[in-house]
Amino acid sequence: PEQQLSSKAYLRVYMCPKPFPACSSVDWASRILSVCPDYVIVNKPSAVPVHPNVDNSSQNLLVLLAPFVTDQHTSLLVTHRLDLPTCGLVCIARHKQAQSRFNQHVRERSVCKKYRTLVQGLQGAAPPSLGLLAHWMNPEKITGHRPQQLSHIPTDGWLKCELEILSAVRFVPDHLPEDGVFFHVEVNLLTVRTHQIRAQLDY
């Protein structure tokens, strides 16, 4: 409220910001698994964004976690993200140097990111093959909830996507649609692209 706007500044006002009601029902203290001078490890629940959105800056992991782990000498910084519906461990940096160090480890692939996914196939479909899965992704952003456009052929200007399928086990759900067949698939993510896992497993 005290921030001054310069002449010809652009001010955007959202009359109906997107709410994330799941944030209000979380016991955040119980979600903190480890705290050290450099990082905080937290178990992110589903339906909670990791960082502020353009129309909602208060309902997110960074803001709601801050009262438990910050002081006048520290702040919370994003090192990586999980999609809104995804739950799992998130490593939050407590200062710029820690954030840079983590990002360097990601670039050098010295950080292992494992995901457990639920994959649906047509009735009678075989489980996904184990091993390396490589595609090329169109860098142009796709609107809506469709996966990014992929190709199995190297394409100029497109981004290489790699993940390793570690296991694929048949799963019989008791509360999901009966159509098709389901597998629990464990994935080691090697590159970091927009919605990469969903796009590659859907290809």
Coordinates of C-alpha atoms in Angstrom, one line a residue:
P1 CA 0.0 0.0 0.0
E2 CA 2.9 2.4 0.6
Q3 CA 4.5 1.8 -2.7
Q4 CA 4.6 4.8 -5.0
L5 CA 3.8 4.5 -8.7
S6 CA 5.9 6.4 -11.2
S7 CA 4.5 8.4 -14.0
K8 CA 2.9 6.3 -16.8
A9 CA 3.3 3.1 -14.7
Y10 CA 1.0 0.2 -15.5
L11 CA -1.3 -0.9 -12.7
R12 CA -3.4 -4.1 -13.0
V13 CA -6.2 -4.7 -10.6
Y14 CA -7.9 -8.1 -10.2
M15 CA -11.5 -7.7 -8.9
C16 CA -11.9 -11.5 -8.6
P17 CA -8.5 -13.1 -8.0
K18 CA -8.3 -16.9 -8.3
P19 CA -8.6 -18.5 -4.9
F20 CA -6.8 -21.6 -3.7
P21 CA -9.1 -22.8 -0.8
A22 CA -6.9 -25.8 0.0
C23 CA -4.3 -23.5 1.5
S24 CA -6.5 -22.7 4.5
S25 CA -6.9 -26.3 5.6
V26 CA -3.1 -27.2 5.7
D27 CA -1.2 -27.7 8.9
W28 CA 2.0 -26.0 7.6
A29 CA 4.2 -26.8 10.6
S30 CA 3.6 -30.5 10.1
R31 CA 4.5 -30.2 6.4
I32 CA 8.1 -29.1 7.2
L33 CA 10.4 -32.1 7.1
S34 CA 13.8 -30.5 7.4
V35 CA 15.3 -27.0 8.1
C36 CA 18.9 -26.0 7.8
P37 CA 20.6 -22.6 7.3
D38 CA 20.4 -23.0 3.5
Y39 CA 17.2 -24.9 2.7
V40 CA 13.8 -25.9 3.8
I41 CA 12.3 -29.2 2.7
V42 CA 8.5 -29.2 2.7
N43 CA 5.9 -31.7 1.7
K44 CA 3.6 -29.7 -0.7
P45 CA 0.0 -30.8 -0.7
S46 CA -2.0 -30.9 -3.9
A47 CA -4.0 -27.8 -5.0
V48 CA -1.4 -25.4 -3.5
P49 CA 0.8 -23.3 -5.8
V50 CA 4.5 -23.1 -5.0
H51 CA 4.9 -19.4 -5.7
P52 CA 2.7 -16.3 -6.0
N53 CA 0.4 -16.0 -9.0
V54 CA -0.2 -12.8 -10.9
D55 CA -3.7 -12.4 -9.4
N56 CA -3.1 -14.1 -6.0
S57 CA 0.1 -13.3 -4.1
S58 CA -0.9 -14.6 -0.7
Q59 CA -2.1 -18.2 -1.1
N60 CA 1.0 -20.1 -2.0
L61 CA 3.7 -22.3 -0.4
L62 CA 6.3 -19.5 0.0
V63 CA 4.1 -17.1 1.8
L64 CA 2.3 -19.6 4.0
L65 CA 5.6 -21.3 5.0
A66 CA 7.4 -18.1 5.8
P67 CA 6.2 -17.5 9.4
F68 CA 7.6 -20.9 10.5
V69 CA 11.1 -20.6 9.0
T70 CA 12.1 -17.0 8.3
D71 CA 13.5 -14.2 10.3
Q72 CA 15.0 -10.7 9.6
H73 CA 18.0 -12.4 8.0
T74 CA 16.4 -14.9 5.8
S75 CA 13.8 -15.1 2.9
L76 CA 12.3 -18.0 1.0
L77 CA 13.3 -18.5 -2.7
V78 CA 12.0 -20.9 -5.3
T79 CA 14.6 -23.5 -6.5
H80 CA 12.1 -25.7 -8.5
R81 CA 8.3 -26.1 -8.9
L82 CA 5.6 -28.7 -8.7
D83 CA 2.4 -28.2 -10.7
L84 CA -0.7 -27.2 -8.8
P85 CA -2.3 -30.7 -8.7
T86 CA 1.1 -32.4 -7.8
C87 CA 2.0 -33.2 -4.2
G88 CA 5.5 -34.0 -3.1
L89 CA 8.8 -32.7 -1.7
V90 CA 9.9 -29.2 -2.5
C91 CA 13.3 -27.7 -1.7
I92 CA 13.1 -24.0 -0.8
A93 CA 16.2 -21.9 -0.6
R94 CA 16.7 -19.5 2.3
H95 CA 19.1 -17.1 0.6
K96 CA 20.3 -16.2 -2.9
Q97 CA 23.6 -18.2 -2.7
A98 CA 21.7 -21.4 -1.8
Q99 CA 19.3 -20.8 -4.7
S100 CA 22.1 -20.4 -7.2
R101 CA 23.9 -23.5 -5.8
F102 CA 20.8 -25.6 -6.2
N103 CA 20.2 -24.4 -9.7
Q104 CA 23.7 -25.2 -10.6
H105 CA 23.2 -28.8 -9.4
V106 CA 20.1 -29.1 -11.5
R107 CA 22.0 -27.9 -14.6
E108 CA 24.7 -30.4 -13.9
R109 CA 22.1 -33.2 -13.3
S110 CA 23.5 -33.9 -9.9
V111 CA 20.0 -33.6 -8.4
C112 CA 17.8 -36.6 -8.9
K113 CA 14.1 -35.8 -9.3
K114 CA 11.8 -38.8 -9.0
Y115 CA 8.0 -38.7 -9.6
R116 CA 5.3 -41.3 -9.1
T117 CA 2.6 -40.9 -11.7
L118 CA -0.8 -42.5 -12.5
V119 CA -1.0 -43.4 -16.2
Q120 CA -4.2 -44.5 -17.9
G121 CA -4.1 -46.5 -21.2
L122 CA -6.7 -48.2 -23.4
Q123 CA -8.0 -51.5 -22.3
G124 CA -5.4 -54.2 -22.9
A125 CA -2.6 -51.8 -23.2
A126 CA 0.9 -52.9 -22.1
P127 CA 2.8 -50.9 -19.4
P128 CA 5.2 -48.2 -20.5
S129 CA 8.6 -49.6 -21.5
L130 CA 11.4 -49.1 -18.9
G131 CA 14.4 -47.0 -19.8
L132 CA 15.1 -43.6 -21.4
L133 CA 12.3 -41.7 -23.1
A134 CA 13.4 -38.8 -25.3
H135 CA 11.3 -36.3 -27.3
W136 CA 11.6 -32.7 -28.7
M137 CA 9.1 -30.1 -27.4
N138 CA 7.8 -27.1 -29.2
P139 CA 8.8 -24.1 -27.1
E140 CA 5.6 -22.2 -28.0
K141 CA 3.2 -22.0 -25.0
I142 CA 0.0 -23.9 -25.5
T143 CA -3.1 -22.4 -23.8
G144 CA -5.6 -24.5 -21.8
H145 CA -4.8 -27.8 -20.2
R146 CA -3.5 -29.6 -23.3
P147 CA 0.0 -31.1 -23.1
Q148 CA 2.8 -29.4 -25.0
Q149 CA 3.4 -30.4 -28.6
L150 CA 6.1 -33.1 -28.9
S151 CA 8.0 -34.9 -31.7
H152 CA 10.1 -38.1 -31.5
I153 CA 12.2 -36.5 -34.3
P154 CA 14.9 -33.9 -33.6
T155 CA 13.5 -30.5 -34.7
D156 CA 15.3 -27.2 -35.1
G157 CA 14.4 -24.8 -32.3
W158 CA 12.5 -27.4 -30.2
L159 CA 13.7 -28.4 -26.7
K160 CA 15.0 -31.8 -26.0
C161 CA 13.1 -33.7 -23.2
E162 CA 14.5 -36.7 -21.4
L163 CA 13.1 -38.8 -18.6
E164 CA 13.8 -42.3 -17.4
I165 CA 11.0 -44.7 -16.6
L166 CA 12.2 -46.7 -13.6
S167 CA 9.1 -48.9 -13.0
A168 CA 5.6 -49.4 -14.3
V169 CA 3.2 -51.5 -12.1
R170 CA -0.5 -52.4 -12.9
F171 CA -2.9 -50.6 -10.6
V172 CA -6.6 -51.4 -10.1
P173 CA -8.4 -48.3 -8.8
D174 CA -11.4 -48.4 -6.6
H175 CA -12.6 -44.8 -7.1
L176 CA -11.5 -44.0 -10.7
P177 CA -13.4 -44.7 -14.0
E178 CA -13.3 -48.3 -14.9
D179 CA -12.5 -47.6 -18.6
G180 CA -9.0 -48.6 -19.7
V181 CA -6.1 -49.8 -17.6
F182 CA -4.0 -47.9 -15.1
F183 CA -0.3 -48.1 -14.1
H184 CA 1.8 -46.5 -11.3
V185 CA 4.8 -45.3 -13.2
E186 CA 8.0 -44.1 -11.4
V187 CA 9.9 -41.5 -13.3
N188 CA 13.4 -40.0 -13.0
L189 CA 13.2 -36.5 -14.6
L190 CA 16.4 -35.6 -16.4
T191 CA 15.4 -32.3 -18.1
V192 CA 13.0 -29.6 -16.8
R193 CA 10.4 -28.6 -19.4
T194 CA 6.8 -27.3 -19.0
H195 CA 4.5 -30.1 -18.1
Q196 CA 7.2 -32.5 -19.4
I197 CA 6.1 -35.7 -17.7
R198 CA 2.5 -35.4 -18.6
A199 CA 3.4 -34.5 -22.2
Q200 CA 5.9 -37.4 -22.7
L201 CA 3.7 -40.1 -21.1
D202 CA 0.7 -38.9 -23.2
Y203 CA 2.7 -39.0 -26.5

